[in-house]
PDB file of C-alpha atoms in Angstrom:
ATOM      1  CA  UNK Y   1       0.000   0.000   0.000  1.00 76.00           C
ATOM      2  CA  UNK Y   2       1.765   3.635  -1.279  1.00 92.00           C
ATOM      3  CA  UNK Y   3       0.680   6.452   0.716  1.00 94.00           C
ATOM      4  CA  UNK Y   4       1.259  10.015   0.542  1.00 95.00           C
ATOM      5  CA  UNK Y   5       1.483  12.493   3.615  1.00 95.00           C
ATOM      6  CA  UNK Y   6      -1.261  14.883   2.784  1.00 96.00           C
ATOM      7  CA  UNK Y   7      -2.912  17.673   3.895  1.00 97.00           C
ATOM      8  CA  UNK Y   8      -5.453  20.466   2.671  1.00 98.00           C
ATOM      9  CA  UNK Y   9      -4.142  24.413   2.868  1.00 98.00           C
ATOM     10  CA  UNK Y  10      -4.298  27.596   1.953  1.00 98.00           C
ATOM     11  CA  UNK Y  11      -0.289  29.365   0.280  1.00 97.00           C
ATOM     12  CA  UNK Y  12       1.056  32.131   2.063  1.00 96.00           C
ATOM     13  CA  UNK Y  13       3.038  34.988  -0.297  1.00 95.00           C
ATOM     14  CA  UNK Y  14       5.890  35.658   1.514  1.00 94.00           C
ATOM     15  CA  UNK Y  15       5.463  39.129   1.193  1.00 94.00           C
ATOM     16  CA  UNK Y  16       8.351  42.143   1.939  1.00 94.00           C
ATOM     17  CA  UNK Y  17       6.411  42.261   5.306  1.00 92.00           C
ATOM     18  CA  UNK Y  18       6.506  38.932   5.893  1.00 94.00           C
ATOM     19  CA  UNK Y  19       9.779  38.023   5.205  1.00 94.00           C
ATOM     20  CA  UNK Y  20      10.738  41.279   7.315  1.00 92.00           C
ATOM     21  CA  UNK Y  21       8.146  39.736  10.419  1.00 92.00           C
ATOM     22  CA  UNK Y  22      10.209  36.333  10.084  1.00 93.00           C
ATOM     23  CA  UNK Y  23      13.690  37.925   9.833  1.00 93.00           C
ATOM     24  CA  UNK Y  24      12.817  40.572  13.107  1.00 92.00           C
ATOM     25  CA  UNK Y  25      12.256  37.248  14.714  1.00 93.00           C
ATOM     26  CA  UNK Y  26      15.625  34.978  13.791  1.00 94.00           C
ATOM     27  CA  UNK Y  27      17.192  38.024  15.004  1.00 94.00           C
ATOM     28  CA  UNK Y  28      15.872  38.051  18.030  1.00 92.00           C
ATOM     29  CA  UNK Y  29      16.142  34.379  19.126  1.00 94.00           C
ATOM     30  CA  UNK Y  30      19.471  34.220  17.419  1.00 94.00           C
ATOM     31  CA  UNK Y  31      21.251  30.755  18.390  1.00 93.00           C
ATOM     32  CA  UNK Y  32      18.138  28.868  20.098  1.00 95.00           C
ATOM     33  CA  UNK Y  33      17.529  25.702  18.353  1.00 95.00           C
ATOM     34  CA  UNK Y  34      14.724  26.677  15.890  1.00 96.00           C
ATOM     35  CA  UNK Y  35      13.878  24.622  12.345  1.00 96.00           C
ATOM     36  CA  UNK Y  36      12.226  28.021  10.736  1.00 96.00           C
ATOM     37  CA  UNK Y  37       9.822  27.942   8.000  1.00 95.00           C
ATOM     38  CA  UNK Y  38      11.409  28.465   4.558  1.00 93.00           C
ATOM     39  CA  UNK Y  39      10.046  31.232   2.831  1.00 92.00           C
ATOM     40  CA  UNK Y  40       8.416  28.604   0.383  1.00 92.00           C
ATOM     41  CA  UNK Y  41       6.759  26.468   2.302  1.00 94.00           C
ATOM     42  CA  UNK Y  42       4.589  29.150   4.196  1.00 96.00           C
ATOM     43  CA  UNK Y  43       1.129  28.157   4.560  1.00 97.00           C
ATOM     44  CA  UNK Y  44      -1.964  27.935   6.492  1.00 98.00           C
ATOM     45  CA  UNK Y  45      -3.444  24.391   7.061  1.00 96.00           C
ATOM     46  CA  UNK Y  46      -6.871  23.992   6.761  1.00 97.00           C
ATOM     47  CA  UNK Y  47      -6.930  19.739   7.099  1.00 96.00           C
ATOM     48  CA  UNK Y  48      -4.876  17.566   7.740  1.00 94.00           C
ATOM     49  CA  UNK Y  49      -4.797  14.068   6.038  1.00 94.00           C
ATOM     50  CA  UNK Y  50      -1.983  12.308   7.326  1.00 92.00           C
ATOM     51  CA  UNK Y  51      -0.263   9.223   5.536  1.00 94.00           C
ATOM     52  CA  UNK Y  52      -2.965   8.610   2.627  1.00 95.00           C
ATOM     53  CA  UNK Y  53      -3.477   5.692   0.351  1.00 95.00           C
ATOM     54  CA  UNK Y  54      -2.933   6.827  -2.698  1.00 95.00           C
ATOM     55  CA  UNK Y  55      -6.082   5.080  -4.092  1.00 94.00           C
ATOM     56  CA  UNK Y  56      -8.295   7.566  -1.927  1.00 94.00           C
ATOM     57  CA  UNK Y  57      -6.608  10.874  -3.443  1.00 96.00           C
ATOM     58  CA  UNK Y  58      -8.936  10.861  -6.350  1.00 97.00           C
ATOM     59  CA  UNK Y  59     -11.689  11.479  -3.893  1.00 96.00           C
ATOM     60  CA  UNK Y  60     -10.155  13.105  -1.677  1.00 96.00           C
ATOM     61  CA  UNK Y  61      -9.512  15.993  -4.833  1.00 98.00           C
ATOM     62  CA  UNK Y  62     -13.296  15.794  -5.685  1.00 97.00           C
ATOM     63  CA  UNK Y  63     -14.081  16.672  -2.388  1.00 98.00           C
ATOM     64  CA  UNK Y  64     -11.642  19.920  -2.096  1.00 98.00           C
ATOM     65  CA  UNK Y  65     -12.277  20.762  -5.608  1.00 98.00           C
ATOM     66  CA  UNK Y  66     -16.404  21.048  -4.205  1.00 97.00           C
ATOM     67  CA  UNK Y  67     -15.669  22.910  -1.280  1.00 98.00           C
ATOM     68  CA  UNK Y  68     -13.537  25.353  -3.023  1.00 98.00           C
ATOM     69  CA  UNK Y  69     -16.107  25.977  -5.846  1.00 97.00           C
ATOM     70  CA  UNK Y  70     -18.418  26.613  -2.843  1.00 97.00           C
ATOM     71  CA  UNK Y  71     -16.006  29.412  -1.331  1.00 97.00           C
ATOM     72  CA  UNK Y  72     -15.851  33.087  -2.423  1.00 96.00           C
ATOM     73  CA  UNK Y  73     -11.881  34.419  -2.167  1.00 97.00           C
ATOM     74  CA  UNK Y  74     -11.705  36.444   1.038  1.00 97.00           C
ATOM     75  CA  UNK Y  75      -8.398  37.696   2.751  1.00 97.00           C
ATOM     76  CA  UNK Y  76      -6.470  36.982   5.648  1.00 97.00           C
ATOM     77  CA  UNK Y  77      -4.915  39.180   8.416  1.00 94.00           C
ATOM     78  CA  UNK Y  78      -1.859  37.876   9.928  1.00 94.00           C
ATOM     79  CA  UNK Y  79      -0.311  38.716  13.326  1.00 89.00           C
ATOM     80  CA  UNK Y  80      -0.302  37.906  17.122  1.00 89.00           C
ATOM     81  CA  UNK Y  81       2.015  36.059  17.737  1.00 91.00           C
ATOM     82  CA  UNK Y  82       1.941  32.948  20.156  1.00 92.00           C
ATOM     83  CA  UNK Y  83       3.067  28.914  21.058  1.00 94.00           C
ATOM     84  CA  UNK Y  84       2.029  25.735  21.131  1.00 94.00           C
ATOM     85  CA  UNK Y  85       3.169  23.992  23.648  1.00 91.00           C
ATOM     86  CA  UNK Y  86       3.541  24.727  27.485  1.00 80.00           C
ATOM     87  CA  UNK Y  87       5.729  28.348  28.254  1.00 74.00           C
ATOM     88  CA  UNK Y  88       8.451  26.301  29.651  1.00 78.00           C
ATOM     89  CA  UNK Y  89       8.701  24.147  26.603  1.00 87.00           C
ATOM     90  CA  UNK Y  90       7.100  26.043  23.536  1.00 93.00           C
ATOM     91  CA  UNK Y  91       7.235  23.336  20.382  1.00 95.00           C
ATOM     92  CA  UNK Y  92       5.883  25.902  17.771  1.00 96.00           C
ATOM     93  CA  UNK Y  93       5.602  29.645  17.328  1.00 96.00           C
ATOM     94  CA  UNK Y  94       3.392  30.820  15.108  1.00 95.00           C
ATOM     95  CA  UNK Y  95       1.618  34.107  13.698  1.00 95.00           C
ATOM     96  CA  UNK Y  96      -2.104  34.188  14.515  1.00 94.00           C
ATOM     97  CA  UNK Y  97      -4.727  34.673  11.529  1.00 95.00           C
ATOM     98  CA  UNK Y  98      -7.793  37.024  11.733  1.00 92.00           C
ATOM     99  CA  UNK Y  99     -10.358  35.730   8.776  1.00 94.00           C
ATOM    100  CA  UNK Y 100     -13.900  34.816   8.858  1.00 93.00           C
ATOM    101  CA  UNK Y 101     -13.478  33.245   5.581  1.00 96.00           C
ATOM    102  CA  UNK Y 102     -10.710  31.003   6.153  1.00 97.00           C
ATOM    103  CA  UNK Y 103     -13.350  29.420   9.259  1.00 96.00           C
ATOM    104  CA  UNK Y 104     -16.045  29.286   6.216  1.00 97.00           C
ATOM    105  CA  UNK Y 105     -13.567  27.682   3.660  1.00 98.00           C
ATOM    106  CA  UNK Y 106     -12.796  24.892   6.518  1.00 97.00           C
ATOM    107  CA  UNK Y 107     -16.308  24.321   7.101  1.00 96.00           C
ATOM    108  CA  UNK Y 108     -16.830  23.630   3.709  1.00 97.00           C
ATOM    109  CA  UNK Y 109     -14.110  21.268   3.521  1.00 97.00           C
ATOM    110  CA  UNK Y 110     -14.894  19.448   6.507  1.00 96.00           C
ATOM    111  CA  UNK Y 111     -18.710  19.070   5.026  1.00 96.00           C
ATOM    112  CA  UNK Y 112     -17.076  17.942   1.772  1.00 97.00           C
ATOM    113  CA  UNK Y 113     -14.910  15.421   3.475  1.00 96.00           C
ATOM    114  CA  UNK Y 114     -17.988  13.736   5.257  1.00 95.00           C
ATOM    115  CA  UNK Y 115     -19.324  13.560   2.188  1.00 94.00           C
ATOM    116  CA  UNK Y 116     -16.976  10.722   1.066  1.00 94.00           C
ATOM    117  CA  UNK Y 117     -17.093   9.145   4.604  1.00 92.00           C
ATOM    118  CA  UNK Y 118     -13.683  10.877   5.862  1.00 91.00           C
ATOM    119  CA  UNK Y 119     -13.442  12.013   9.368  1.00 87.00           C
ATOM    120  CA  UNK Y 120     -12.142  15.198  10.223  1.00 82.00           C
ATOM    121  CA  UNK Y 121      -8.891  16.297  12.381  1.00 82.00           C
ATOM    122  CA  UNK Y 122      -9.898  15.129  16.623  1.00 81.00           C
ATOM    123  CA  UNK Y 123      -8.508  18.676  17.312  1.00 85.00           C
ATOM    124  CA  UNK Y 124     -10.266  21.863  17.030  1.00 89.00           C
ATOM    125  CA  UNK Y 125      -9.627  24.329  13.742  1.00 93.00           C
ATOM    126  CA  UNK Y 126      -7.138  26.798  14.898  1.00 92.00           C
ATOM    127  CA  UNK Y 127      -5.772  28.602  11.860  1.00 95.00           C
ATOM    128  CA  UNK Y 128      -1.805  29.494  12.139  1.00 96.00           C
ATOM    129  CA  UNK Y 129       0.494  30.204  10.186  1.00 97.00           C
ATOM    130  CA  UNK Y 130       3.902  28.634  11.695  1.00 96.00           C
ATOM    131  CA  UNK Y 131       7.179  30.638  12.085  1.00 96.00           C
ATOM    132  CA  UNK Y 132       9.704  28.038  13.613  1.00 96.00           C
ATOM    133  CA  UNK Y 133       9.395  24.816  15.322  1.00 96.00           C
ATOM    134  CA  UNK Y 134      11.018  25.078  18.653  1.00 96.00           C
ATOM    135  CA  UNK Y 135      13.688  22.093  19.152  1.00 94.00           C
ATOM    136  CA  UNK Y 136      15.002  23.131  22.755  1.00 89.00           C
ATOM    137  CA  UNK Y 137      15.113  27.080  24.100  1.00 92.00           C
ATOM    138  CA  UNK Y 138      18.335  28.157  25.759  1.00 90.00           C
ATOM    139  CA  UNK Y 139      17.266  31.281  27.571  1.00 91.00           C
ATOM    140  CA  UNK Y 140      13.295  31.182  28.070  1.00 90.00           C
ATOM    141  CA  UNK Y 141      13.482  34.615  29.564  1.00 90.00           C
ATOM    142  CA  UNK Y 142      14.643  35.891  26.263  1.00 91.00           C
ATOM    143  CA  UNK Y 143      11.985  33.525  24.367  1.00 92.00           C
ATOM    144  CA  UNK Y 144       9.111  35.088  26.845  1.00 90.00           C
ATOM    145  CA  UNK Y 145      10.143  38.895  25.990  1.00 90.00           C
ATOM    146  CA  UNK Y 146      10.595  38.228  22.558  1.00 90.00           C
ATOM    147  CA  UNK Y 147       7.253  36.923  22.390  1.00 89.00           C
ATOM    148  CA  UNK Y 148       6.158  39.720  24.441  1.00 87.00           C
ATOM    149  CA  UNK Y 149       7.478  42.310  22.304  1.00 84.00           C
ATOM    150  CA  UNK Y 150       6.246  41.239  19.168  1.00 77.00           C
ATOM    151  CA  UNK Y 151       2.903  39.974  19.977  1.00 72.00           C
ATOM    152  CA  UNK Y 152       0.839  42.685  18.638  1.00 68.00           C
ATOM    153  CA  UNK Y 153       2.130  42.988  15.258  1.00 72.00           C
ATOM    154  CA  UNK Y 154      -0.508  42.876  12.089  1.00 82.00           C
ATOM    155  CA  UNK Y 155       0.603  42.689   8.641  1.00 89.00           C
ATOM    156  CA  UNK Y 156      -0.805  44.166   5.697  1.00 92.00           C
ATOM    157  CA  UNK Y 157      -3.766  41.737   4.099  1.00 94.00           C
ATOM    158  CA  UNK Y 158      -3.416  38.948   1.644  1.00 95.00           C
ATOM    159  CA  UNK Y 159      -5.962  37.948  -0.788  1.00 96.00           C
ATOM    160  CA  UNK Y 160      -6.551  34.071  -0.462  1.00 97.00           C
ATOM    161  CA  UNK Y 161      -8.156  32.537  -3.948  1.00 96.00           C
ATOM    162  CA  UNK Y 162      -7.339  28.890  -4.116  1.00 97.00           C
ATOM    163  CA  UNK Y 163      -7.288  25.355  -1.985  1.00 98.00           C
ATOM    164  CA  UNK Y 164      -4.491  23.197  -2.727  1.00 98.00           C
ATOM    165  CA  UNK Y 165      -3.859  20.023  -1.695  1.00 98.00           C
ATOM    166  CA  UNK Y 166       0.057  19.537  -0.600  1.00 98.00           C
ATOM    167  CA  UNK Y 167       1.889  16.330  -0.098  1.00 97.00           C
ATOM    168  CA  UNK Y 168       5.083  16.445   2.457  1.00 93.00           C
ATOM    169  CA  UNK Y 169       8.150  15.086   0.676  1.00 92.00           C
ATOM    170  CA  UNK Y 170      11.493  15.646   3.001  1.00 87.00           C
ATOM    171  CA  UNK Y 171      10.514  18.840   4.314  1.00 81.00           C
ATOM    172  CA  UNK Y 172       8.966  20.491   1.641  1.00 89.00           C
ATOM    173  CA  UNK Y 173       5.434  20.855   0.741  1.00 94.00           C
ATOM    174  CA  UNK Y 174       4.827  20.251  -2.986  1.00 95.00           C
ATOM    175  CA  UNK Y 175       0.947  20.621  -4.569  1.00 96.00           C
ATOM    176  CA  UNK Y 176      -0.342  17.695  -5.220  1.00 96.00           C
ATOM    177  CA  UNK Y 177      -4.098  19.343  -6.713  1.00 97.00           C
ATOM    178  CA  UNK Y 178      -5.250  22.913  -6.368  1.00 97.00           C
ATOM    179  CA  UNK Y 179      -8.419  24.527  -6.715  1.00 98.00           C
ATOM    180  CA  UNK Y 180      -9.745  28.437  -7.383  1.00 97.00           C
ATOM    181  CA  UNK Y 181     -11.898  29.376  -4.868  1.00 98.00           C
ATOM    182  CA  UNK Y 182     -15.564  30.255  -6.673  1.00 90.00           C
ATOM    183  CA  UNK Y 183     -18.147  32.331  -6.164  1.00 66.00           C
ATOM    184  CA  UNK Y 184     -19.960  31.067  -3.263  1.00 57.00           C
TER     185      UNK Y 184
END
């Protein structure tokens, strides 16, 4: 049985502001053990699959490709910035997302997915888009005021107008199927 690691999301442009917002921050936690995001692989996920057969990913496409033509583009706010993970032992920081439509768009995928008898993700939707993942902090007083500092940050809008569906491959995330978002 071939499987792919899948998951349903939403690209991220890594704007001048962005790329700014994630360079302000490798600055300031300079030497703590942090895998950040590459510039590339910026994204917000909306669903995640997990290791998929490969004989479901037909399906699987039919579904996203319904909820997206269901889904007027909308745009997203990004900042906020906070963990997951306890504040002794943060695993993942991550920009928050403000967007009413990115909640809609999930809805619609999750409605799509039980459609073809998939269950969703145990955990509750909460839209990120991830900075770093957090290996081991040297100096968690630095971490906290870092964190501090920056946490009310917004960046300019971005206009969101297609699903895709990416498959992990050795640390990159490479579209497997993408769909423009309709009219609603």
């Amino acid at each position: 049985m071939n499987t792919k690691r899948l998951f349903a999301g939403v690209k991220v442009a890594a704007t001048a502001a962005l790329r700014a917002e994630l360079a302000a921050w490798q600055q300031a936690l300079r030497g703590e053990r942090i895998r950040w995001t590459r510039p590339e692989n910026l994204h917000l996920t909306i669903e995640f699959f997990g290791a998929t057969e490969e004989g479901r990913i037909p399906e699987l496409k039919a579904a996203l490709a319904q909820a997206a033509a269901a889904t007027k583009t909308f745009a997203i706010k990004l900042g906020g910035a906070g963990t997951f993970g306890g504040a002794r032992s943060p695993r993942v920081l991550w920009l928050g997302v403000e967007s009413a439509g990115l909640e809609e768009l999930h809805g619609r995928v999750v409605a799509a997915l039980a459609g073809i008898g998939w269950n969703p993700e145990a955990r509750e939707f909460a839209p990120h888009l991830t900075l770093g993942r957090i290996s081991r902090l040297q100096d968690t007083r630095r971490f906290g005021e870092a964190l501090e500092s920056r946490r009310a940050g917004v960046l300019p809008e971005q206009p969101v107008n297609e699903l895709v569906l990416f498959a992990s491959v050795t640390g990159r995330y490479v579209p497997v199927g993408s769909w423009g978002l309709g009219g609603g």
